[in-house]
PDB file of C-alpha atoms and ligand atoms in Angstrom:
ATOM      1  CA  MET X  12      39.121   7.926  -5.137  1.00  0.00           C
ATOM      2  CA  GLN X  13      36.379   5.724  -6.336  1.00  0.00           C
ATOM      3  CA  ARG X  14      32.885   6.308  -4.976  1.00  0.00           C
ATOM      4  CA  LYS X  15      31.696   3.889  -2.616  1.00  0.00           C
ATOM      5  CA  ILE X  16      28.875   1.518  -3.858  1.00  0.00           C
ATOM      6  CA  ARG X  17      25.756   2.053  -2.073  1.00  0.00           C
ATOM      7  CA  VAL X  18      23.582  -0.932  -0.925  1.00  0.00           C
ATOM      8  CA  LEU X  19      20.229  -0.712   0.488  1.00  0.00           C
ATOM      9  CA  THR X  20      19.360  -3.863   2.568  1.00  0.00           C
ATOM     10  CA  VAL X  21      15.719  -4.332   3.341  1.00  0.00           C
ATOM     11  CA  SER X  22      15.700  -7.320   5.669  1.00  0.00           C
ATOM     12  CA  SER X  23      15.754  -8.507   9.267  1.00  0.00           C
ATOM     13  CA  ALA X  24      17.556  -7.605  12.676  1.00  0.00           C
ATOM     14  CA  ASN X  25      17.620 -10.154  15.535  1.00  0.00           C
ATOM     15  CA  MET X  26      19.347 -10.531  18.770  1.00  0.00           C
ATOM     16  CA  ASP X  27      20.831 -14.183  18.709  1.00  0.00           C
ATOM     17  CA  PHE X  28      20.580 -16.144  21.934  1.00  0.00           C
ATOM     18  CA  VAL X  29      23.415 -18.792  21.046  1.00  0.00           C
ATOM     19  CA  MET X  30      23.897 -22.057  23.022  1.00  0.00           C
ATOM     20  CA  ASN X  31      27.141 -24.084  22.487  1.00  0.00           C
ATOM     21  CA  VAL X  32      26.190 -27.479  22.914  1.00  0.00           C
ATOM     22  CA  SER X  33      28.077 -30.711  22.530  1.00  0.00           C
ATOM     23  CA  LYS X  34      24.606 -32.745  21.466  1.00  0.00           C
ATOM     24  CA  VAL X  35      21.238 -31.129  20.786  1.00  0.00           C
ATOM     25  CA  PRO X  36      18.459 -32.822  22.654  1.00  0.00           C
ATOM     26  CA  SER X  37      15.817 -35.129  21.378  1.00  0.00           C
ATOM     27  CA  ALA X  38      12.246 -34.558  21.899  1.00  0.00           C
ATOM     28  CA  GLY X  39      11.360 -34.915  25.637  1.00  0.00           C
ATOM     29  CA  GLU X  40      15.149 -35.154  26.678  1.00  0.00           C
ATOM     30  CA  THR X  41      16.802 -32.729  29.100  1.00  0.00           C
ATOM     31  CA  LEU X  42      20.606 -32.153  28.738  1.00  0.00           C
ATOM     32  CA  SER X  43      22.869 -30.325  31.073  1.00  0.00           C
ATOM     33  CA  ASP X  44      25.484 -28.620  28.914  1.00  0.00           C
ATOM     34  CA  PRO X  45      28.647 -26.671  30.122  1.00  0.00           C
ATOM     35  CA  GLY X  46      29.296 -25.056  26.791  1.00  0.00           C
ATOM     36  CA  GLY X  47      27.981 -21.528  27.667  1.00  0.00           C
ATOM     37  CA  TYR X  48      25.551 -19.228  26.165  1.00  0.00           C
ATOM     38  CA  SER X  49      25.984 -15.779  24.864  1.00  0.00           C
ATOM     39  CA  PHE X  50      23.705 -12.765  23.142  1.00  0.00           C
ATOM     40  CA  ILE X  51      25.270 -11.805  19.982  1.00  0.00           C
ATOM     41  CA  PRO X  52      24.007  -9.502  17.320  1.00  0.00           C
ATOM     42  CA  GLY X  53      22.602 -11.277  14.279  1.00  0.00           C
ATOM     43  CA  GLY X  54      19.727 -11.453  11.957  1.00  0.00           C
ATOM     44  CA  LYS X  55      20.354 -12.257   8.146  1.00  0.00           C
ATOM     45  CA  GLY X  56      19.481  -8.705   7.188  1.00  0.00           C
ATOM     46  CA  ALA X  57      21.704  -7.047   9.827  1.00  0.00           C
ATOM     47  CA  ASN X  58      24.605  -9.640   9.067  1.00  0.00           C
ATOM     48  CA  ALA X  59      24.520  -8.414   5.385  1.00  0.00           C
ATOM     49  CA  ALA X  60      24.311  -4.946   6.161  1.00  0.00           C
ATOM     50  CA  VAL X  61      27.265  -5.014   8.370  1.00  0.00           C
ATOM     51  CA  ALA X  62      29.115  -7.120   5.838  1.00  0.00           C
ATOM     52  CA  PHE X  63      28.481  -4.520   3.176  1.00  0.00           C
ATOM     53  CA  ARG X  64      29.858  -1.941   5.477  1.00  0.00           C
ATOM     54  CA  ARG X  65      33.052  -3.870   6.619  1.00  0.00           C
ATOM     55  CA  LEU X  66      33.772  -5.029   3.095  1.00  0.00           C
ATOM     56  CA  GLY X  67      34.116  -1.575   1.737  1.00  0.00           C
ATOM     57  CA  GLY X  68      30.524  -0.394   0.800  1.00  0.00           C
ATOM     58  CA  ASP X  69      28.092   2.382   1.670  1.00  0.00           C
ATOM     59  CA  SER X  70      25.548   0.309   3.627  1.00  0.00           C
ATOM     60  CA  VAL X  71      21.989   1.577   4.274  1.00  0.00           C
ATOM     61  CA  PHE X  72      19.883  -0.665   6.374  1.00  0.00           C
ATOM     62  CA  CYS X  73      15.986  -0.605   6.436  1.00  0.00           C
ATOM     63  CA  ALA X  74      14.803  -2.852   9.261  1.00  0.00           C
ATOM     64  CA  SER X  75      12.256  -2.974  11.958  1.00  0.00           C
ATOM     65  CA  LEU X  76      13.357  -3.125  15.784  1.00  0.00           C
ATOM     66  CA  GLY X  77      11.423  -3.365  19.011  1.00  0.00           C
ATOM     67  CA  SER X  78      11.206  -0.672  21.409  1.00  0.00           C
ATOM     68  CA  ASP X  79      13.370  -2.485  23.968  1.00  0.00           C
ATOM     69  CA  ALA X  80      16.678  -2.921  25.413  1.00  0.00           C
ATOM     70  CA  ASN X  81      17.766  -5.562  22.401  1.00  0.00           C
ATOM     71  CA  GLY X  82      16.576  -2.848  19.729  1.00  0.00           C
ATOM     72  CA  ALA X  83      18.310  -0.158  21.644  1.00  0.00           C
ATOM     73  CA  ALA X  84      21.502  -2.030  21.668  1.00  0.00           C
ATOM     74  CA  LEU X  85      21.331  -3.388  18.162  1.00  0.00           C
ATOM     75  CA  LEU X  86      20.885   0.114  16.880  1.00  0.00           C
ATOM     76  CA  ASP X  87      24.154   1.356  18.657  1.00  0.00           C
ATOM     77  CA  ILE X  88      25.860  -1.429  17.098  1.00  0.00           C
ATOM     78  CA  TYR X  89      24.611  -0.424  13.704  1.00  0.00           C
ATOM     79  CA  LYS X  90      25.731   3.125  14.040  1.00  0.00           C
ATOM     80  CA  ALA X  91      29.168   1.978  15.537  1.00  0.00           C
ATOM     81  CA  GLU X  92      29.655   0.029  12.302  1.00  0.00           C
ATOM     82  CA  GLY X  93      29.025   3.338  10.069  1.00  0.00           C
ATOM     83  CA  ILE X  94      25.680   1.870   8.741  1.00  0.00           C
ATOM     84  CA  ASP X  95      23.050   4.466   7.629  1.00  0.00           C
ATOM     85  CA  THR X  96      20.367   3.899   9.939  1.00  0.00           C
ATOM     86  CA  ARG X  97      17.888   6.581   8.823  1.00  0.00           C
ATOM     87  CA  PHE X  98      15.675   3.898   7.642  1.00  0.00           C
ATOM     88  CA  ILE X  99      15.403   1.605  10.822  1.00  0.00           C
ATOM     89  CA  ARG X 100      11.938   1.996  12.250  1.00  0.00           C
ATOM     90  CA  THR X 101      10.837   1.211  15.922  1.00  0.00           C
ATOM     91  CA  ASP X 102       7.760  -0.885  16.751  1.00  0.00           C
ATOM     92  CA  PRO X 103       5.961  -0.022  19.668  1.00  0.00           C
ATOM     93  CA  LYS X 104       3.913  -3.222  19.806  1.00  0.00           C
ATOM     94  CA  ASN X 105       6.396  -6.112  19.026  1.00  0.00           C
ATOM     95  CA  PRO X 106       9.841  -7.014  20.478  1.00  0.00           C
ATOM     96  CA  THR X 107      12.940  -7.147  18.549  1.00  0.00           C
ATOM     97  CA  GLY X 108      13.539 -10.368  16.726  1.00  0.00           C
ATOM     98  CA  LEU X 109      15.203 -13.046  18.557  1.00  0.00           C
ATOM     99  CA  ALA X 110      17.123 -16.211  17.141  1.00  0.00           C
ATOM    100  CA  ALA X 111      17.649 -19.209  19.272  1.00  0.00           C
ATOM    101  CA  ILE X 112      20.851 -20.932  18.016  1.00  0.00           C
ATOM    102  CA  MET X 113      22.531 -24.168  19.053  1.00  0.00           C
ATOM    103  CA  VAL X 114      25.959 -24.595  17.625  1.00  0.00           C
ATOM    104  CA  GLU X 115      27.311 -28.154  17.683  1.00  0.00           C
ATOM    105  CA  PRO X 116      31.014 -29.020  17.676  1.00  0.00           C
ATOM    106  CA  GLY X 117      32.239 -28.695  14.011  1.00  0.00           C
ATOM    107  CA  GLY X 118      30.136 -25.423  13.539  1.00  0.00           C
ATOM    108  CA  ALA X 119      26.812 -26.874  12.393  1.00  0.00           C
ATOM    109  CA  ASN X 120      23.909 -24.683  13.826  1.00  0.00           C
ATOM    110  CA  ARG X 121      20.283 -25.077  14.321  1.00  0.00           C
ATOM    111  CA  ILE X 122      18.310 -21.827  14.322  1.00  0.00           C
ATOM    112  CA  ILE X 123      14.905 -21.029  15.396  1.00  0.00           C
ATOM    113  CA  VAL X 124      13.680 -17.263  14.599  1.00  0.00           C
ATOM    114  CA  PHE X 125      10.918 -15.250  16.541  1.00  0.00           C
ATOM    115  CA  PRO X 126      10.213 -12.630  14.111  1.00  0.00           C
ATOM    116  CA  GLY X 127       8.582 -10.045  16.700  1.00  0.00           C
ATOM    117  CA  SER X 128       9.256  -6.548  15.018  1.00  0.00           C
ATOM    118  CA  ASN X 129      10.452  -8.021  11.767  1.00  0.00           C
ATOM    119  CA  ALA X 130       7.062  -9.076  10.791  1.00  0.00           C
ATOM    120  CA  SER X 131       5.905  -5.381  10.876  1.00  0.00           C
ATOM    121  CA  LEU X 132       8.358  -3.956   8.321  1.00  0.00           C
ATOM    122  CA  ASP X 133       5.621  -2.845   5.793  1.00  0.00           C
ATOM    123  CA  ALA X 134       5.651  -2.273   2.260  1.00  0.00           C
ATOM    124  CA  LYS X 135       5.065   1.494   2.235  1.00  0.00           C
ATOM    125  CA  PHE X 136       7.842   2.180   4.631  1.00  0.00           C
ATOM    126  CA  VAL X 137      10.475   0.198   2.384  1.00  0.00           C
ATOM    127  CA  GLU X 138       9.109   1.815  -0.696  1.00  0.00           C
ATOM    128  CA  SER X 139       9.693   5.354   0.884  1.00  0.00           C
ATOM    129  CA  ALA X 140      13.248   4.223   2.149  1.00  0.00           C
ATOM    130  CA  LEU X 141      14.112   3.184  -1.608  1.00  0.00           C
ATOM    131  CA  VAL X 142      12.932   6.310  -3.040  1.00  0.00           C
ATOM    132  CA  GLN X 143      14.747   8.600  -0.507  1.00  0.00           C
ATOM    133  CA  CYS X 144      18.041   6.289  -0.509  1.00  0.00           C
ATOM    134  CA  LYS X 145      18.702   6.045  -4.257  1.00  0.00           C
ATOM    135  CA  PRO X 146      20.842   3.084  -3.691  1.00  0.00           C
ATOM    136  CA  ASP X 147      23.313   1.549  -6.494  1.00  0.00           C
ATOM    137  CA  ALA X 148      21.379  -1.854  -5.514  1.00  0.00           C
ATOM    138  CA  LEU X 149      18.818  -3.364  -3.506  1.00  0.00           C
ATOM    139  CA  PHE X 150      19.685  -6.644  -1.284  1.00  0.00           C
ATOM    140  CA  LEU X 151      16.805  -8.738  -0.125  1.00  0.00           C
ATOM    141  CA  GLN X 152      16.243 -11.687   2.038  1.00  0.00           C
ATOM    142  CA  PHE X 153      13.077 -13.679   3.195  1.00  0.00           C
ATOM    143  CA  GLU X 154      13.285 -13.197   6.972  1.00  0.00           C
ATOM    144  CA  ILE X 155      10.425 -10.292   6.668  1.00  0.00           C
ATOM    145  CA  PRO X 156       6.995 -10.414   5.239  1.00  0.00           C
ATOM    146  CA  ALA X 157       6.708 -11.727   1.655  1.00  0.00           C
ATOM    147  CA  GLY X 158       4.863  -8.846   0.661  1.00  0.00           C
ATOM    148  CA  THR X 159       7.260  -6.277   1.820  1.00  0.00           C
ATOM    149  CA  VAL X 160       9.832  -8.217  -0.139  1.00  0.00           C
ATOM    150  CA  LEU X 161       7.942  -8.147  -3.409  1.00  0.00           C
ATOM    151  CA  ALA X 162       7.045  -4.476  -2.893  1.00  0.00           C
ATOM    152  CA  ALA X 163      10.792  -3.371  -2.451  1.00  0.00           C
ATOM    153  CA  ALA X 164      11.911  -5.711  -5.316  1.00  0.00           C
ATOM    154  CA  SER X 165       9.066  -4.198  -7.822  1.00  0.00           C
ATOM    155  CA  ALA X 166       9.849  -0.531  -6.577  1.00  0.00           C
ATOM    156  CA  ALA X 167      13.723  -0.984  -7.258  1.00  0.00           C
ATOM    157  CA  ALA X 168      13.018  -2.833 -10.573  1.00  0.00           C
ATOM    158  CA  ALA X 169      10.559   0.035 -11.844  1.00  0.00           C
ATOM    159  CA  ARG X 170      13.463   2.326 -10.924  1.00  0.00           C
ATOM    160  CA  ASN X 171      16.243   0.213 -12.877  1.00  0.00           C
ATOM    161  CA  ILE X 172      18.024  -0.407  -9.372  1.00  0.00           C
ATOM    162  CA  PRO X 173      19.468  -4.038  -9.706  1.00  0.00           C
ATOM    163  CA  VAL X 174      17.861  -6.350  -7.094  1.00  0.00           C
ATOM    164  CA  PHE X 175      19.855  -9.164  -5.336  1.00  0.00           C
ATOM    165  CA  VAL X 176      17.988 -11.879  -3.519  1.00  0.00           C
ATOM    166  CA  ASP X 177      19.445 -14.175  -1.084  1.00  0.00           C
ATOM    167  CA  ALA X 178      16.628 -16.602  -0.653  1.00  0.00           C
ATOM    168  CA  GLY X 179      16.817 -17.679   2.777  1.00  0.00           C
ATOM    169  CA  PRO X 180      15.456 -18.759   5.267  1.00  0.00           C
ATOM    170  CA  ALA X 181      13.649 -21.454   3.056  1.00  0.00           C
ATOM    171  CA  THR X 182      10.178 -20.183   2.872  1.00  0.00           C
ATOM    172  CA  PRO X 183       7.997 -22.934   0.981  1.00  0.00           C
ATOM    173  CA  ASP X 184       5.117 -20.828   0.148  1.00  0.00           C
ATOM    174  CA  PHE X 185       7.110 -17.521  -1.076  1.00  0.00           C
ATOM    175  CA  PRO X 186       5.742 -16.702  -4.329  1.00  0.00           C
ATOM    176  CA  LEU X 187       8.769 -16.476  -6.320  1.00  0.00           C
ATOM    177  CA  GLU X 188       6.922 -15.804  -9.653  1.00  0.00           C
ATOM    178  CA  LYS X 189       5.926 -12.681  -8.591  1.00  0.00           C
ATOM    179  CA  LEU X 190       9.459 -11.139  -8.118  1.00  0.00           C
ATOM    180  CA  PRO X 191      10.441  -8.961 -10.865  1.00  0.00           C
ATOM    181  CA  PRO X 192      13.682  -9.863 -12.865  1.00  0.00           C
ATOM    182  CA  LEU X 193      16.672  -9.939 -10.683  1.00  0.00           C
ATOM    183  CA  GLU X 194      20.336  -9.441 -11.147  1.00  0.00           C
ATOM    184  CA  VAL X 195      21.183 -12.633  -8.686  1.00  0.00           C
ATOM    185  CA  PHE X 196      19.001 -15.202  -6.794  1.00  0.00           C
ATOM    186  CA  SER X 197      21.014 -17.248  -4.565  1.00  0.00           C
ATOM    187  CA  PRO X 198      19.745 -19.979  -2.303  1.00  0.00           C
ATOM    188  CA  ASN X 199      21.804 -22.166  -0.331  1.00  0.00           C
ATOM    189  CA  GLU X 200      21.430 -26.096  -0.532  1.00  0.00           C
ATOM    190  CA  THR X 201      18.277 -26.313   1.875  1.00  0.00           C
ATOM    191  CA  GLU X 202      16.772 -23.324   0.101  1.00  0.00           C
ATOM    192  CA  THR X 203      17.451 -24.891  -3.220  1.00  0.00           C
ATOM    193  CA  GLU X 204      15.650 -28.099  -2.534  1.00  0.00           C
ATOM    194  CA  THR X 205      12.690 -26.229  -1.044  1.00  0.00           C
ATOM    195  CA  TYR X 206      12.214 -24.207  -4.094  1.00  0.00           C
ATOM    196  CA  THR X 207      12.893 -26.994  -6.635  1.00  0.00           C
ATOM    197  CA  GLY X 208      12.622 -30.461  -4.984  1.00  0.00           C
ATOM    198  CA  ILE X 209      16.164 -31.090  -5.930  1.00  0.00           C
ATOM    199  CA  ASP X 210      19.150 -31.699  -3.646  1.00  0.00           C
ATOM    200  CA  PRO X 211      21.986 -29.869  -5.484  1.00  0.00           C
ATOM    201  CA  LYS X 212      24.467 -32.389  -4.413  1.00  0.00           C
ATOM    202  CA  ASN X 213      26.644 -32.728  -7.798  1.00  0.00           C
ATOM    203  CA  PRO X 214      27.047 -30.277 -10.530  1.00  0.00           C
ATOM    204  CA  ASP X 215      24.487 -32.133 -12.806  1.00  0.00           C
ATOM    205  CA  LEU X 216      21.945 -31.652  -9.883  1.00  0.00           C
ATOM    206  CA  CYS X 217      22.902 -28.099  -9.316  1.00  0.00           C
ATOM    207  CA  LEU X 218      22.280 -27.458 -13.142  1.00  0.00           C
ATOM    208  CA  LYS X 219      18.895 -29.131 -12.921  1.00  0.00           C
ATOM    209  CA  ALA X 220      18.037 -27.164  -9.992  1.00  0.00           C
ATOM    210  CA  VAL X 221      18.905 -24.036 -11.667  1.00  0.00           C
ATOM    211  CA  MET X 222      16.789 -24.861 -14.673  1.00  0.00           C
ATOM    212  CA  GLU X 223      13.849 -25.476 -12.337  1.00  0.00           C
ATOM    213  CA  LEU X 224      14.525 -22.159 -10.346  1.00  0.00           C
ATOM    214  CA  SER X 225      14.642 -20.327 -13.671  1.00  0.00           C
ATOM    215  CA  LYS X 226      11.066 -21.767 -14.332  1.00  0.00           C
ATOM    216  CA  ARG X 227      10.062 -19.861 -11.105  1.00  0.00           C
ATOM    217  CA  VAL X 228      12.286 -16.664 -11.201  1.00  0.00           C
ATOM    218  CA  ARG X 229      13.981 -14.791 -13.543  1.00  0.00           C
ATOM    219  CA  ALA X 230      17.648 -13.848 -12.893  1.00  0.00           C
ATOM    220  CA  ARG X 231      20.610 -13.020 -14.865  1.00  0.00           C
ATOM    221  CA  TYR X 232      22.650 -15.197 -12.310  1.00  0.00           C
ATOM    222  CA  TYR X 233      21.634 -18.212 -10.244  1.00  0.00           C
ATOM    223  CA  VAL X 234      24.200 -18.723  -7.518  1.00  0.00           C
ATOM    224  CA  LEU X 235      23.927 -21.654  -5.437  1.00  0.00           C
ATOM    225  CA  LYS X 236      25.562 -21.520  -2.053  1.00  0.00           C
ATOM    226  CA  LEU X 237      26.848 -25.063  -1.251  1.00  0.00           C
ATOM    227  CA  GLY X 238      28.450 -24.793   2.362  1.00  0.00           C
ATOM    228  CA  GLY X 239      31.561 -26.820   2.357  1.00  0.00           C
ATOM    229  CA  ARG X 240      31.687 -27.314  -1.390  1.00  0.00           C
ATOM    230  CA  GLY X 241      31.807 -23.697  -2.300  1.00  0.00           C
ATOM    231  CA  CYS X 242      29.042 -22.261  -4.826  1.00  0.00           C
ATOM    232  CA  TYR X 243      27.762 -22.812  -8.271  1.00  0.00           C
ATOM    233  CA  ILE X 244      27.030 -19.859 -10.503  1.00  0.00           C
ATOM    234  CA  CYS X 245      25.164 -20.267 -13.693  1.00  0.00           C
ATOM    235  CA  ASP X 246      23.868 -17.715 -16.060  1.00  0.00           C
ATOM    236  CA  GLY X 247      21.669 -19.761 -18.241  1.00  0.00           C
ATOM    237  CA  LYS X 248      24.686 -20.438 -20.803  1.00  0.00           C
ATOM    238  CA  TYR X 249      27.752 -20.983 -18.767  1.00  0.00           C
ATOM    239  CA  TYR X 250      28.466 -22.500 -15.382  1.00  0.00           C
ATOM    240  CA  TYR X 251      31.219 -22.289 -12.762  1.00  0.00           C
ATOM    241  CA  CYS X 252      31.789 -24.576  -9.716  1.00  0.00           C
ATOM    242  CA  LEU X 253      34.179 -22.604  -7.386  1.00  0.00           C
ATOM    243  CA  PRO X 254      35.640 -24.453  -4.527  1.00  0.00           C
ATOM    244  CA  PRO X 255      35.786 -23.024  -1.068  1.00  0.00           C
ATOM    245  CA  TYR X 256      38.926 -22.025   0.814  1.00  0.00           C
ATOM    246  CA  ASP X 257      40.344 -24.376   3.750  1.00  0.00           C
ATOM    247  CA  MET X 258      39.695 -22.918   7.082  1.00  0.00           C
ATOM    248  CA  PRO X 259      38.783 -24.483  10.561  1.00  0.00           C
ATOM    249  CA  VAL X 260      35.248 -24.536  10.946  1.00  0.00           C
ATOM    250  CA  VAL X 261      33.996 -23.096  14.188  1.00  0.00           C
ATOM    251  CA  ASP X 262      30.621 -21.785  13.653  1.00  0.00           C
ATOM    252  CA  THR X 263      28.804 -21.720  10.270  1.00  0.00           C
ATOM    253  CA  THR X 264      26.065 -18.916  11.437  1.00  0.00           C
ATOM    254  CA  ALA X 265      25.972 -15.700   9.077  1.00  0.00           C
ATOM    255  CA  ALA X 266      28.519 -17.569   6.679  1.00  0.00           C
ATOM    256  CA  GLY X 267      25.701 -17.372   4.003  1.00  0.00           C
ATOM    257  CA  ASP X 268      24.721 -14.006   4.776  1.00  0.00           C
ATOM    258  CA  CYS X 269      28.032 -12.432   4.352  1.00  0.00           C
ATOM    259  CA  PHE X 270      28.747 -14.703   1.125  1.00  0.00           C
ATOM    260  CA  THR X 271      25.915 -13.353  -0.583  1.00  0.00           C
ATOM    261  CA  ALA X 272      26.897  -9.625   0.644  1.00  0.00           C
ATOM    262  CA  GLY X 273      30.398 -10.062  -0.543  1.00  0.00           C
ATOM    263  CA  LEU X 274      29.299 -11.522  -3.859  1.00  0.00           C
ATOM    264  CA  THR X 275      26.967  -8.569  -4.424  1.00  0.00           C
ATOM    265  CA  LEU X 276      29.321  -6.001  -3.456  1.00  0.00           C
ATOM    266  CA  GLU X 277      32.348  -7.454  -5.295  1.00  0.00           C
ATOM    267  CA  TYR X 278      30.165  -7.953  -8.633  1.00  0.00           C
ATOM    268  CA  LEU X 279      29.128  -4.402  -8.216  1.00  0.00           C
ATOM    269  CA  ARG X 280      32.560  -3.181  -8.114  1.00  0.00           C
ATOM    270  CA  SER X 281      34.045  -5.364 -10.843  1.00  0.00           C
ATOM    271  CA  GLY X 282      31.175  -6.312 -13.113  1.00  0.00           C
ATOM    272  CA  ASP X 283      32.853  -9.870 -13.094  1.00  0.00           C
ATOM    273  CA  MET X 284      30.602 -12.816 -11.523  1.00  0.00           C
ATOM    274  CA  VAL X 285      33.261 -15.369 -11.392  1.00  0.00           C
ATOM    275  CA  ARG X 286      35.683 -12.849  -9.339  1.00  0.00           C
ATOM    276  CA  ALA X 287      32.604 -12.148  -7.175  1.00  0.00           C
ATOM    277  CA  GLY X 288      32.114 -15.656  -6.465  1.00  0.00           C
ATOM    278  CA  LYS X 289      35.725 -16.147  -5.561  1.00  0.00           C
ATOM    279  CA  TYR X 290      35.725 -13.145  -3.244  1.00  0.00           C
ATOM    280  CA  ALA X 291      32.501 -14.490  -1.550  1.00  0.00           C
ATOM    281  CA  ASN X 292      34.062 -17.786  -1.001  1.00  0.00           C
ATOM    282  CA  ILE X 293      36.796 -16.000   0.795  1.00  0.00           C
ATOM    283  CA  VAL X 294      34.389 -13.996   2.861  1.00  0.00           C
ATOM    284  CA  GLY X 295      32.409 -17.273   3.842  1.00  0.00           C
ATOM    285  CA  SER X 296      35.331 -19.006   4.560  1.00  0.00           C
ATOM    286  CA  LEU X 297      36.794 -16.475   6.939  1.00  0.00           C
ATOM    287  CA  SER X 298      33.499 -16.256   8.648  1.00  0.00           C
ATOM    288  CA  VAL X 299      33.090 -19.817   9.593  1.00  0.00           C
ATOM    289  CA  SER X 300      36.424 -19.674  11.428  1.00  0.00           C
ATOM    290  CA  VAL X 301      35.182 -17.393  13.836  1.00  0.00           C
ATOM    291  CA  LYS X 302      32.130 -17.886  16.494  1.00  0.00           C
ATOM    292  CA  GLY X 303      28.889 -15.914  16.304  1.00  0.00           C
ATOM    293  CA  ALA X 304      26.963 -14.092  13.697  1.00  0.00           C
ATOM    294  CA  MET X 305      28.221 -10.397  13.465  1.00  0.00           C
ATOM    295  CA  PRO X 306      31.624 -10.977  15.060  1.00  0.00           C
ATOM    296  CA  SER X 307      32.475 -13.565  12.431  1.00  0.00           C
ATOM    297  CA  ILE X 308      32.036 -10.975   9.234  1.00  0.00           C
ATOM    298  CA  PRO X 309      35.407 -10.284   7.864  1.00  0.00           C
ATOM    299  CA  THR X 310      36.736  -6.856   6.719  1.00  0.00           C
ATOM    300  CA  ALA X 311      37.914  -5.972   3.195  1.00  0.00           C
ATOM    301  CA  ALA X 312      41.433  -5.783   4.648  1.00  0.00           C
ATOM    302  CA  ALA X 313      41.135  -9.518   5.969  1.00  0.00           C
ATOM    303  CA  VAL X 314      39.715 -10.512   2.531  1.00  0.00           C
ATOM    304  CA  GLY X 315      42.736  -8.723   0.818  1.00  0.00           C
ATOM    305  CA  ARG X 316      45.103 -10.340   2.997  1.00  0.00           C
ATOM    306  CA  PHE X 317      43.776 -13.878   2.416  1.00  0.00           C
ATOM    307  CA  ALA X 318      43.580 -13.352  -1.275  1.00  0.00           C
ATOM    308  CA  ALA X 319      47.113 -12.116  -1.477  1.00  0.00           C
ATOM    309  CA  GLU X 320      48.676 -14.958   0.822  1.00  0.00           C
ATOM    310  CA  ASN X 321      46.586 -17.453  -1.285  1.00  0.00           C
ATOM    311  CA  GLY X 322      47.255 -15.902  -4.707  1.00  0.00           C
ATOM    312  CA  ILE X 323      43.648 -15.762  -5.635  1.00  0.00           C
ATOM    313  CA  PHE X 324      42.716 -13.370  -8.331  1.00  0.00           C
TER     314      PHE X 324
HETATM  315  O1  RIB M   7      21.858 -16.465   8.929  1.00  0.00           O
HETATM  316  C1  RIB M   7      22.208 -16.580  10.275  1.00  0.00           C
HETATM  317  C2  RIB M   7      21.177 -15.705  10.955  1.00  0.00           C
HETATM  318  O2  RIB M   7      19.692 -16.387  11.033  1.00  0.00           O
HETATM  319  C3  RIB M   7      21.274 -15.440  12.604  1.00  0.00           C
HETATM  320  O3  RIB M   7      21.969 -14.295  12.959  1.00  0.00           O
HETATM  321  C4  RIB M   7      19.922 -15.230  13.189  1.00  0.00           C
HETATM  322  O4  RIB M   7      19.443 -14.378  13.587  1.00  0.00           O
HETATM  323  C5  RIB M   7      18.971 -16.044  11.892  1.00  0.00           C
HETATM  324  O5  RIB M   7      18.468 -14.654  11.168  1.00  0.00           O
END
């Protein structure tokens, strides 16, 4: 049997406080809404780490949780998923990260994150995790301090470990120029506009945005996540517009996180970025049809079934 690909995710962990609303309130407005609320495990990093595992990888998660009930509950969940949690630290001073999420009918969401313990994930700790873990790839997002992201990326690059960056959330002052050469740099539409000033609303503008991005960050592949329009992949020479697969949209939370995790894992398994883009589009499409962050992340079996039923690959 083929050895599982080991991916180290150095990123965030949150508890999501999710409110299902029929309308978001305006400033100064109070609304009463029978839509209900729930606490659901989330956080961009944790969503990706769970996706790596459910999609058939060996997933190692390096993160910082608070010394509180949410932290304990999340750690149990990661263990039950089969994630390697040796590099999750407990911050005695700050609470576990919390995301307040409003989901509207149609699946659009608005998210505010209170970073809490995510802000204390430090460079020294992640460098030591990287050295001990010896992963096949490093996966990063921007929901932890920029210095920690840069230190992890540089430590991996110095050891020839490929680095995949999911460039969310949009962080206008992130020093992209300081990142080492990457395998993949993948922003969504909002993030692309934040880093380039270009709204990638058509293929020409996607190409212009990639050209702007390439002035700031060196990557073998730029993969723009275009939500309901699928994704745009560019390697500097060729580009590919890959459409999404049609699914009822219930909640888009975590679709981008598991898209990029799926892309990373399938690219590492196959060495074929176009195949990886199609695979990631299936992962993202399946995710939007289920409510919540972590509950919506599909398994390898679900992706395989969908691909077979729809004649993909
Ligand atoms: O990308 C979705 C995630 O963003 C949520 O789970 C929330 O925790 C925030 O990190």
